[in-house]
């Protein structure tokens, strides 16, 4: 029944490797951070957020600095997006936020563009300059509308055809 | 009369099932008490973790690798239709962390270590070793059975985590190295999609519950085995069957209650 030290060593290694794997899974893949994630909460209000979802990335120049914490409807029926960004980041007060799409059909994320104001955003501050998401369906709808008004421009083309006919008539008159 | 006999046998089976369930509950509570009270059997526990954890490492890691590779292949082919092969990491990682890791590890360990555990205890019943312990006023529940169940409870989350990591690696090998996906987007979609509380913690919880379940079923089936040679084999077989089915059923309820 006595355990060999070899067996104990194996068990110790097994437990260590298992715990290391659990820590890796939690921290590197599960994005668990000690002492609260992000830290600096700022608010941005958009007319249209498209398909933006909580936990979407917040980037500055393409580098991830935080995530979308919550999305709710403001009193004026605009979308109030709470961003949770790295509190070490000195974002200027005139930073602008826009909702972009990675690729044509990819996930939507919030891109921050720092301005030049010497004062920085504090917790709870609101970003003044925002640019709404581009909704592809609406864009296509507008395109179709434009093509529709383009066909009324075709009416103008018809007119020029008429003019051509008149010219032909004129030509006929010349004959 | 034969119809009546059928009803009677149904009743007998029902009564036997409920009685078995009650015995299982009493056994579990007694085992919990034995494990909680002071004479802690650390050396016995180390030995049992060696048997269930360390000796299951190889099959768990190989299975994880194989499952991850299959997920990578299937996922790549399906996602390629939508031109979304970049999301392969999220597909492989989420399915492994949430479901496949804990469930498949539980099934593997039930087959590999659970059956051995039940057979060992059952053969101790047959050869009257447990009675021998009782004669020396050593509680066999405390000395033999509890460390086995505890070892299962400790080993399962660790094994499941390793299964998941090997699976993610396997998916990476097939999806990125073999089929030429983008290595950066594999890892970034994975880390973006995985949430600690919902996914990782939920996976740990599942693995822990399955470990407890397999450990209790295996020790119960071994402890209550009939003292015959067929009793030993019946204990091993029923452990695998009951633990596997219970894992799959309990999995549904944890998933539903954890609020995915």
Short mmCIF file of N, CA and C in Angstrom, two decimals, chain A residues 7-171:
data_model
loop_
_atom_site.label_atom_id
_atom_site.label_comp_id
_atom_site.label_asym_id
_atom_site.label_seq_id
_atom_site.Cartn_x
_atom_site.Cartn_y
_atom_site.Cartn_z
N UNK A 7 5.30 7.88 -7.86
CA UNK A 7 3.87 8.09 -8.05
C UNK A 7 3.46 9.49 -7.56
N UNK A 8 4.00 9.86 -6.40
CA UNK A 8 3.67 11.17 -5.85
C UNK A 8 4.14 12.27 -6.77
N UNK A 9 5.31 12.07 -7.37
CA UNK A 9 5.84 13.07 -8.30
C UNK A 9 4.91 13.23 -9.50
N UNK A 10 4.44 12.09 -10.03
CA UNK A 10 3.52 12.13 -11.17
C UNK A 10 2.25 12.88 -10.82
N UNK A 11 1.72 12.58 -9.63
CA UNK A 11 0.48 13.24 -9.23
C UNK A 11 0.71 14.74 -9.07
N UNK A 12 1.86 15.11 -8.47
CA UNK A 12 2.17 16.52 -8.32
C UNK A 12 2.25 17.21 -9.66
N UNK A 13 2.93 16.54 -10.62
CA UNK A 13 3.06 17.13 -11.96
C UNK A 13 1.70 17.25 -12.64
N UNK A 14 0.87 16.22 -12.47
CA UNK A 14 -0.46 16.22 -13.07
C UNK A 14 -1.29 17.40 -12.55
N UNK A 15 -1.25 17.59 -11.22
CA UNK A 15 -2.04 18.68 -10.63
C UNK A 15 -1.50 20.03 -11.08
N UNK A 16 -0.17 20.17 -11.12
CA UNK A 16 0.44 21.43 -11.54
C UNK A 16 0.08 21.77 -12.98
N UNK A 17 0.26 20.77 -13.87
CA UNK A 17 -0.03 21.00 -15.28
C UNK A 17 -1.51 21.31 -15.48
N UNK A 18 -2.36 20.58 -14.74
CA UNK A 18 -3.80 20.83 -14.84
C UNK A 18 -4.17 22.23 -14.40
N UNK A 19 -3.59 22.68 -13.28
CA UNK A 19 -3.89 24.03 -12.79
C UNK A 19 -3.35 25.09 -13.74
N UNK A 20 -2.15 24.83 -14.30
CA UNK A 20 -1.58 25.79 -15.26
C UNK A 20 -2.49 25.88 -16.48
N UNK A 21 -3.00 24.73 -16.93
CA UNK A 21 -3.89 24.74 -18.09
C UNK A 21 -5.17 25.51 -17.77
N UNK A 22 -5.70 25.31 -16.55
CA UNK A 22 -6.91 26.02 -16.16
C UNK A 22 -6.66 27.53 -16.10
N UNK A 23 -5.49 27.90 -15.59
CA UNK A 23 -5.16 29.33 -15.52
C UNK A 23 -5.03 29.92 -16.92
N UNK A 24 -4.38 29.17 -17.82
CA UNK A 24 -4.23 29.65 -19.19
C UNK A 24 -5.59 29.83 -19.85
N UNK A 25 -6.47 28.82 -19.66
CA UNK A 25 -7.80 28.87 -20.25
C UNK A 25 -8.58 30.07 -19.72
N UNK A 26 -8.42 30.35 -18.41
CA UNK A 26 -9.17 31.46 -17.82
C UNK A 26 -8.62 32.81 -18.25
N UNK A 27 -7.30 32.94 -18.21
CA UNK A 27 -6.71 34.27 -18.39
C UNK A 27 -6.49 34.59 -19.86
N UNK A 28 -5.83 33.70 -20.59
CA UNK A 28 -5.50 34.01 -21.98
C UNK A 28 -6.71 33.88 -22.89
N UNK A 29 -7.50 32.82 -22.70
CA UNK A 29 -8.62 32.58 -23.62
C UNK A 29 -9.91 33.16 -23.07
N UNK A 30 -10.11 33.07 -21.74
CA UNK A 30 -11.36 33.56 -21.16
C UNK A 30 -11.33 35.04 -20.81
N UNK A 31 -10.21 35.71 -21.06
CA UNK A 31 -10.08 37.15 -20.83
C UNK A 31 -10.36 37.55 -19.38
N UNK A 32 -9.97 36.68 -18.43
CA UNK A 32 -10.16 37.03 -17.02
C UNK A 32 -9.01 37.92 -16.58
N UNK A 33 -9.36 39.08 -15.99
CA UNK A 33 -8.31 39.97 -15.51
C UNK A 33 -8.47 40.17 -14.03
N UNK A 34 -7.35 40.22 -13.32
CA UNK A 34 -7.41 40.48 -11.90
C UNK A 34 -7.71 41.96 -11.69
N UNK A 35 -8.51 42.27 -10.67
CA UNK A 35 -8.77 43.67 -10.34
C UNK A 35 -9.72 44.34 -11.30
N UNK A 36 -10.67 43.59 -11.84
CA UNK A 36 -11.72 44.20 -12.66
C UNK A 36 -11.24 44.49 -14.07
N UNK A 37 -12.10 44.22 -15.05
CA UNK A 37 -11.72 44.42 -16.44
C UNK A 37 -11.78 45.90 -16.79
N UNK A 38 -10.87 46.34 -17.65
CA UNK A 38 -10.91 47.71 -18.15
C UNK A 38 -10.75 48.72 -17.03
N UNK A 39 -11.85 49.26 -16.57
CA UNK A 39 -11.79 50.16 -15.44
C UNK A 39 -12.41 51.51 -15.76
N UNK A 40 -12.12 52.06 -16.94
CA UNK A 40 -12.63 53.39 -17.30
C UNK A 40 -13.91 53.22 -18.12
N UNK A 41 -15.01 53.72 -17.56
CA UNK A 41 -16.28 53.59 -18.27
C UNK A 41 -16.65 54.92 -18.89
N UNK A 42 -16.81 54.93 -20.20
CA UNK A 42 -17.25 56.15 -20.85
C UNK A 42 -18.48 55.83 -21.71
N UNK A 43 -19.24 56.87 -22.01
CA UNK A 43 -20.52 56.69 -22.69
C UNK A 43 -20.45 57.35 -24.06
N UNK A 44 -21.05 56.73 -25.04
CA UNK A 44 -21.17 57.35 -26.36
C UNK A 44 -22.58 57.11 -26.85
N UNK A 45 -23.20 58.13 -27.41
CA UNK A 45 -24.57 58.00 -27.90
C UNK A 45 -24.58 58.05 -29.42
N UNK A 46 -25.22 57.06 -30.02
CA UNK A 46 -25.25 56.95 -31.48
C UNK A 46 -26.69 57.00 -31.97
N UNK A 47 -26.90 57.50 -33.19
CA UNK A 47 -28.22 57.45 -33.81
C UNK A 47 -28.57 56.03 -34.18
N UNK A 48 -27.56 55.28 -34.60
CA UNK A 48 -27.82 53.95 -35.15
C UNK A 48 -26.59 53.09 -34.83
N UNK A 49 -26.82 51.97 -34.17
CA UNK A 49 -25.67 51.13 -33.83
C UNK A 49 -25.59 49.89 -34.71
N UNK A 50 -26.57 49.69 -35.59
CA UNK A 50 -26.53 48.54 -36.47
C UNK A 50 -26.55 47.25 -35.67
N UNK A 51 -25.60 46.38 -35.88
CA UNK A 51 -25.57 45.09 -35.19
C UNK A 51 -24.57 45.03 -34.06
N UNK A 52 -24.24 46.19 -33.48
CA UNK A 52 -23.28 46.19 -32.37
C UNK A 52 -23.85 45.43 -31.17
N UNK A 53 -22.99 44.61 -30.55
CA UNK A 53 -23.46 43.80 -29.42
C UNK A 53 -22.57 44.06 -28.21
N UNK A 54 -23.11 43.80 -26.99
CA UNK A 54 -22.25 43.86 -25.81
C UNK A 54 -21.03 42.95 -26.00
N UNK A 55 -19.90 43.34 -25.44
CA UNK A 55 -18.63 42.62 -25.51
C UNK A 55 -17.92 42.81 -26.85
N UNK A 56 -18.48 43.68 -27.73
CA UNK A 56 -17.78 43.95 -28.97
C UNK A 56 -16.48 44.71 -28.65
N UNK A 57 -15.52 44.63 -29.53
CA UNK A 57 -14.22 45.26 -29.28
C UNK A 57 -14.31 46.77 -29.33
N UNK A 58 -13.47 47.43 -28.54
CA UNK A 58 -13.26 48.86 -28.67
C UNK A 58 -11.78 49.03 -29.02
N UNK A 59 -11.51 49.72 -30.14
CA UNK A 59 -10.12 49.80 -30.61
C UNK A 59 -9.70 51.25 -30.80
N UNK A 60 -8.42 51.46 -30.64
CA UNK A 60 -7.81 52.73 -31.03
C UNK A 60 -6.74 52.39 -32.05
N UNK A 61 -6.92 52.88 -33.26
CA UNK A 61 -5.96 52.57 -34.31
C UNK A 61 -5.81 51.08 -34.56
N UNK A 62 -6.91 50.33 -34.37
CA UNK A 62 -6.89 48.89 -34.62
C UNK A 62 -6.43 48.05 -33.45
N UNK A 63 -5.92 48.70 -32.38
CA UNK A 63 -5.47 47.95 -31.21
C UNK A 63 -6.59 47.88 -30.19
N UNK A 64 -6.89 46.68 -29.70
CA UNK A 64 -8.00 46.53 -28.75
C UNK A 64 -7.65 47.18 -27.42
N UNK A 65 -8.52 48.08 -26.95
CA UNK A 65 -8.27 48.74 -25.67
C UNK A 65 -9.42 48.50 -24.69
N UNK A 66 -10.48 47.82 -25.12
CA UNK A 66 -11.59 47.59 -24.21
C UNK A 66 -12.73 46.91 -24.92
N UNK A 67 -13.90 46.96 -24.30
CA UNK A 67 -15.06 46.32 -24.91
C UNK A 67 -16.34 47.07 -24.57
N UNK A 68 -17.38 46.78 -25.35
CA UNK A 68 -18.68 47.38 -25.10
C UNK A 68 -19.29 46.71 -23.88
N UNK A 69 -19.65 47.51 -22.88
CA UNK A 69 -20.17 46.92 -21.65
C UNK A 69 -21.68 46.77 -21.70
N UNK A 70 -22.36 47.81 -22.15
CA UNK A 70 -23.82 47.74 -22.16
C UNK A 70 -24.35 48.62 -23.28
N UNK A 71 -25.54 48.26 -23.77
CA UNK A 71 -26.21 49.07 -24.78
C UNK A 71 -27.64 49.28 -24.30
N UNK A 72 -28.07 50.53 -24.17
CA UNK A 72 -29.48 50.74 -23.85
C UNK A 72 -29.98 51.97 -24.60
N UNK A 73 -31.30 52.18 -24.48
CA UNK A 73 -31.93 53.25 -25.23
C UNK A 73 -31.97 54.50 -24.35
N UNK A 74 -31.47 55.62 -24.88
CA UNK A 74 -31.51 56.87 -24.12
C UNK A 74 -32.90 57.48 -24.22
N UNK A 75 -33.13 58.57 -23.44
CA UNK A 75 -34.45 59.19 -23.40
C UNK A 75 -34.86 59.74 -24.76
N UNK A 76 -33.87 60.17 -25.56
CA UNK A 76 -34.20 60.75 -26.86
C UNK A 76 -34.20 59.69 -27.96
N UNK A 77 -34.40 58.43 -27.55
CA UNK A 77 -34.48 57.30 -28.50
C UNK A 77 -33.21 57.11 -29.31
N UNK A 78 -32.09 57.55 -28.79
CA UNK A 78 -30.83 57.21 -29.43
C UNK A 78 -30.20 56.07 -28.63
N UNK A 79 -29.22 55.42 -29.21
CA UNK A 79 -28.62 54.26 -28.55
C UNK A 79 -27.47 54.72 -27.65
N UNK A 80 -27.55 54.38 -26.37
CA UNK A 80 -26.53 54.76 -25.41
C UNK A 80 -25.61 53.56 -25.21
N UNK A 81 -24.37 53.71 -25.62
CA UNK A 81 -23.42 52.60 -25.55
C UNK A 81 -22.39 52.90 -24.46
N UNK A 82 -22.29 52.00 -23.48
CA UNK A 82 -21.29 52.16 -22.42
C UNK A 82 -20.05 51.37 -22.79
N UNK A 83 -18.93 52.08 -22.86
CA UNK A 83 -17.66 51.44 -23.23
C UNK A 83 -16.81 51.25 -21.99
N UNK A 84 -16.16 50.12 -21.91
CA UNK A 84 -15.28 49.82 -20.79
C UNK A 84 -13.86 49.73 -21.35
N UNK A 85 -13.08 50.80 -21.13
CA UNK A 85 -11.73 50.82 -21.72
C UNK A 85 -10.66 50.85 -20.64
N UNK A 86 -9.47 50.54 -21.06
CA UNK A 86 -8.30 50.50 -20.18
C UNK A 86 -8.13 51.84 -19.46
N UNK A 87 -8.08 51.78 -18.12
CA UNK A 87 -8.04 53.05 -17.38
C UNK A 87 -6.66 53.73 -17.47
N UNK A 88 -5.67 53.01 -17.96
CA UNK A 88 -4.35 53.62 -18.12
C UNK A 88 -4.30 54.54 -19.34
N UNK A 89 -5.36 54.45 -20.17
CA UNK A 89 -5.32 55.13 -21.46
C UNK A 89 -5.77 56.58 -21.31
N UNK A 90 -4.90 57.58 -21.57
CA UNK A 90 -5.30 58.99 -21.45
C UNK A 90 -6.01 59.46 -22.72
N UNK A 91 -7.32 59.19 -22.82
CA UNK A 91 -8.06 59.58 -24.02
C UNK A 91 -8.40 61.07 -23.96
N UNK A 92 -8.07 61.86 -24.97
CA UNK A 92 -8.41 63.28 -24.98
C UNK A 92 -9.92 63.47 -24.94
N UNK A 93 -10.37 64.62 -24.43
CA UNK A 93 -11.80 64.87 -24.25
C UNK A 93 -12.52 64.97 -25.58
N UNK A 94 -11.81 65.34 -26.66
CA UNK A 94 -12.48 65.46 -27.96
C UNK A 94 -12.29 64.22 -28.82
N UNK A 95 -12.14 63.07 -28.15
CA UNK A 95 -12.07 61.80 -28.87
C UNK A 95 -13.40 61.53 -29.58
N UNK A 96 -13.32 61.01 -30.79
CA UNK A 96 -14.56 60.65 -31.49
C UNK A 96 -14.70 59.14 -31.58
N UNK A 97 -15.95 58.68 -31.62
CA UNK A 97 -16.22 57.24 -31.68
C UNK A 97 -17.03 56.94 -32.92
N UNK A 98 -16.68 55.85 -33.63
CA UNK A 98 -17.49 55.43 -34.75
C UNK A 98 -17.64 53.92 -34.73
N UNK A 99 -18.77 53.47 -35.25
CA UNK A 99 -19.02 52.03 -35.30
C UNK A 99 -18.65 51.54 -36.69
N UNK A 100 -17.71 50.61 -36.72
CA UNK A 100 -17.23 50.09 -38.01
C UNK A 100 -17.46 48.59 -38.07
N UNK A 101 -17.30 48.05 -39.27
CA UNK A 101 -17.48 46.61 -39.47
C UNK A 101 -16.15 46.02 -39.93
N UNK A 102 -15.75 44.92 -39.33
CA UNK A 102 -14.52 44.27 -39.80
C UNK A 102 -14.88 43.41 -41.01
N UNK A 103 -14.34 43.75 -42.16
CA UNK A 103 -14.71 43.06 -43.39
C UNK A 103 -16.09 43.54 -43.83
N UNK A 104 -16.64 42.90 -44.84
CA UNK A 104 -17.93 43.34 -45.34
C UNK A 104 -19.06 42.87 -44.45
N UNK A 105 -18.97 41.62 -43.98
CA UNK A 105 -20.06 41.05 -43.19
C UNK A 105 -19.59 40.67 -41.79
N UNK A 106 -18.44 41.17 -41.37
CA UNK A 106 -17.88 40.73 -40.10
C UNK A 106 -18.53 41.39 -38.90
N UNK A 107 -17.92 41.18 -37.73
CA UNK A 107 -18.44 41.76 -36.49
C UNK A 107 -18.29 43.27 -36.51
N UNK A 108 -19.19 43.93 -35.77
CA UNK A 108 -19.08 45.37 -35.65
C UNK A 108 -18.34 45.73 -34.38
N UNK A 109 -17.58 46.80 -34.44
CA UNK A 109 -16.79 47.21 -33.28
C UNK A 109 -16.77 48.73 -33.22
N UNK A 110 -16.31 49.25 -32.08
CA UNK A 110 -16.26 50.69 -31.88
C UNK A 110 -14.82 51.15 -32.04
N UNK A 111 -14.59 52.08 -32.94
CA UNK A 111 -13.26 52.64 -33.13
C UNK A 111 -13.22 54.03 -32.51
N UNK A 112 -12.23 54.26 -31.66
CA UNK A 112 -12.06 55.58 -31.06
C UNK A 112 -10.94 56.30 -31.78
N UNK A 113 -11.16 57.59 -32.04
CA UNK A 113 -10.12 58.37 -32.68
C UNK A 113 -9.76 59.53 -31.76
N UNK A 114 -8.60 59.46 -31.11
CA UNK A 114 -8.24 60.50 -30.15
C UNK A 114 -8.03 61.84 -30.86
N UNK A 115 -8.50 62.91 -30.20
CA UNK A 115 -8.30 64.24 -30.75
C UNK A 115 -7.06 64.87 -30.16
N UNK A 116 -7.06 66.20 -30.01
CA UNK A 116 -5.88 66.88 -29.52
C UNK A 116 -6.08 67.64 -28.23
N UNK A 117 -7.25 67.47 -27.60
CA UNK A 117 -7.56 68.21 -26.38
C UNK A 117 -6.61 67.78 -25.24
N UNK A 118 -6.03 68.73 -24.51
CA UNK A 118 -5.14 68.34 -23.41
C UNK A 118 -5.87 67.69 -22.24
N UNK A 119 -7.17 68.02 -22.02
CA UNK A 119 -7.89 67.37 -20.93
C UNK A 119 -8.31 65.97 -21.38
N UNK A 120 -8.34 65.05 -20.42
CA UNK A 120 -8.65 63.68 -20.77
C UNK A 120 -10.04 63.30 -20.27
N UNK A 121 -10.58 62.24 -20.87
CA UNK A 121 -11.89 61.73 -20.49
C UNK A 121 -11.80 61.06 -19.12
N UNK A 122 -12.76 61.36 -18.25
CA UNK A 122 -12.80 60.68 -16.96
C UNK A 122 -13.95 59.68 -16.96
N UNK A 123 -14.02 58.86 -15.91
CA UNK A 123 -15.08 57.84 -15.83
C UNK A 123 -16.44 58.49 -15.91
N UNK A 124 -17.33 57.95 -16.73
CA UNK A 124 -18.69 58.45 -16.83
C UNK A 124 -18.86 59.56 -17.84
N UNK A 125 -17.76 60.07 -18.40
CA UNK A 125 -17.85 61.13 -19.40
C UNK A 125 -18.49 60.62 -20.67
N UNK A 126 -19.03 61.58 -21.46
CA UNK A 126 -19.66 61.18 -22.71
C UNK A 126 -18.82 61.68 -23.88
N UNK A 127 -18.68 60.82 -24.86
CA UNK A 127 -17.96 61.19 -26.07
C UNK A 127 -18.86 62.07 -26.92
N UNK A 128 -18.37 63.24 -27.33
CA UNK A 128 -19.22 64.22 -28.01
C UNK A 128 -19.42 63.90 -29.48
N UNK A 129 -18.38 63.41 -30.11
CA UNK A 129 -18.45 63.21 -31.56
C UNK A 129 -18.61 61.73 -31.87
N UNK A 130 -19.76 61.37 -32.42
CA UNK A 130 -19.97 59.96 -32.76
C UNK A 130 -20.43 59.83 -34.20
N UNK A 131 -20.08 58.68 -34.76
CA UNK A 131 -20.50 58.40 -36.14
C UNK A 131 -21.22 57.06 -36.14
N UNK A 132 -22.45 57.05 -36.62
CA UNK A 132 -23.28 55.86 -36.52
C UNK A 132 -22.79 54.74 -37.42
N UNK A 133 -23.35 53.56 -37.18
CA UNK A 133 -23.02 52.42 -37.99
C UNK A 133 -23.62 52.56 -39.37
N UNK A 134 -22.95 52.02 -40.34
CA UNK A 134 -23.50 51.98 -41.68
C UNK A 134 -24.31 50.69 -41.80
N UNK A 135 -25.62 50.82 -42.05
CA UNK A 135 -26.45 49.63 -42.20
C UNK A 135 -26.52 49.28 -43.68
N UNK A 136 -26.02 48.11 -43.99
CA UNK A 136 -25.84 47.72 -45.39
C UNK A 136 -27.18 47.72 -46.14
N UNK A 137 -28.24 47.21 -45.45
CA UNK A 137 -29.55 47.13 -46.10
C UNK A 137 -30.04 48.53 -46.50
N UNK A 138 -29.83 49.49 -45.59
CA UNK A 138 -30.27 50.85 -45.87
C UNK A 138 -29.48 51.45 -47.03
N UNK A 139 -28.19 51.10 -47.03
CA UNK A 139 -27.33 51.59 -48.10
C UNK A 139 -27.79 51.06 -49.45
N UNK A 140 -28.14 49.75 -49.45
CA UNK A 140 -28.62 49.13 -50.68
C UNK A 140 -29.96 49.75 -51.08
N UNK A 141 -30.81 49.98 -50.05
CA UNK A 141 -32.10 50.62 -50.31
C UNK A 141 -31.93 51.97 -50.98
N UNK A 142 -30.99 52.76 -50.46
CA UNK A 142 -30.74 54.08 -51.04
C UNK A 142 -30.23 53.95 -52.47
N UNK A 143 -29.36 52.93 -52.66
CA UNK A 143 -28.78 52.72 -53.97
C UNK A 143 -29.89 52.43 -54.98
N UNK A 144 -30.86 51.55 -54.55
CA UNK A 144 -31.96 51.19 -55.43
C UNK A 144 -32.82 52.42 -55.73
N UNK A 145 -33.03 53.24 -54.66
CA UNK A 145 -33.78 54.48 -54.85
C UNK A 145 -33.10 55.38 -55.86
N UNK A 146 -31.80 55.49 -55.70
CA UNK A 146 -31.03 56.33 -56.62
C UNK A 146 -31.13 55.80 -58.05
N UNK A 147 -31.09 54.44 -58.15
CA UNK A 147 -31.24 53.86 -59.49
C UNK A 147 -32.61 54.17 -60.03
N UNK A 148 -33.62 54.17 -59.09
CA UNK A 148 -35.00 54.50 -59.49
C UNK A 148 -35.07 55.92 -60.03
N UNK A 149 -34.46 56.86 -59.30
CA UNK A 149 -34.46 58.24 -59.80
C UNK A 149 -33.59 58.33 -61.04
N UNK A 150 -32.66 57.37 -61.17
CA UNK A 150 -31.86 57.28 -62.39
C UNK A 150 -32.74 56.92 -63.58
N UNK A 151 -33.80 56.09 -63.32
CA UNK A 151 -34.68 55.70 -64.42
C UNK A 151 -35.58 56.88 -64.83
N UNK A 152 -35.86 57.80 -63.85
CA UNK A 152 -36.56 59.02 -64.26
C UNK A 152 -35.61 59.90 -65.07
N UNK A 153 -34.32 59.73 -64.82
CA UNK A 153 -33.31 60.36 -65.68
C UNK A 153 -33.35 59.73 -67.07
N UNK A 154 -33.75 58.43 -67.11
CA UNK A 154 -33.94 57.75 -68.39
C UNK A 154 -35.00 58.47 -69.22
N UNK A 155 -36.02 59.02 -68.45
CA UNK A 155 -37.05 59.81 -69.12
C UNK A 155 -36.40 60.97 -69.88
N UNK A 156 -35.40 61.54 -69.22
CA UNK A 156 -34.65 62.62 -69.88
C UNK A 156 -33.96 62.10 -71.13
N UNK A 157 -33.47 60.82 -70.97
CA UNK A 157 -32.80 60.21 -72.12
C UNK A 157 -33.81 60.01 -73.26
N UNK A 158 -35.07 59.64 -72.83
CA UNK A 158 -36.14 59.52 -73.83
C UNK A 158 -36.31 60.85 -74.57
N UNK A 159 -36.25 61.91 -73.73
CA UNK A 159 -36.40 63.25 -74.31
C UNK A 159 -35.33 63.52 -75.37
N UNK A 160 -34.14 63.04 -75.04
CA UNK A 160 -33.07 63.27 -76.00
C UNK A 160 -33.30 62.41 -77.25
N UNK A 161 -33.94 61.20 -76.96
CA UNK A 161 -34.31 60.37 -78.12
C UNK A 161 -35.28 61.14 -79.03
N UNK A 162 -36.25 61.79 -78.28
CA UNK A 162 -37.22 62.60 -79.04
C UNK A 162 -36.50 63.67 -79.87
N UNK A 163 -35.50 64.24 -79.14
CA UNK A 163 -34.75 65.28 -79.84
C UNK A 163 -34.08 64.69 -81.08
N UNK A 164 -33.62 63.42 -80.89
CA UNK A 164 -32.99 62.73 -82.02
C UNK A 164 -34.01 62.54 -83.15
N UNK A 165 -35.26 62.18 -82.68
CA UNK A 165 -36.32 61.99 -83.65
C UNK A 165 -36.61 63.30 -84.39
N UNK A 166 -36.62 64.38 -83.58
CA UNK A 166 -36.85 65.67 -84.21
C UNK A 166 -35.76 65.98 -85.23
N UNK A 167 -34.55 65.60 -84.76
CA UNK A 167 -33.43 65.85 -85.67
C UNK A 167 -33.61 65.06 -86.95
N UNK A 168 -34.14 63.79 -86.74
CA UNK A 168 -34.37 62.96 -87.92
C UNK A 168 -35.47 63.60 -88.79
N UNK A 169 -36.50 64.11 -87.99
CA UNK A 169 -37.58 64.78 -88.74
C UNK A 169 -37.02 65.93 -89.56
N UNK A 170 -36.12 66.64 -88.79
CA UNK A 170 -35.52 67.78 -89.48
C UNK A 170 -34.77 67.33 -90.73
N UNK A 171 -34.09 66.15 -90.46
CA UNK A 171 -33.33 65.60 -91.59
C UNK A 171 -34.28 65.28 -92.75
#
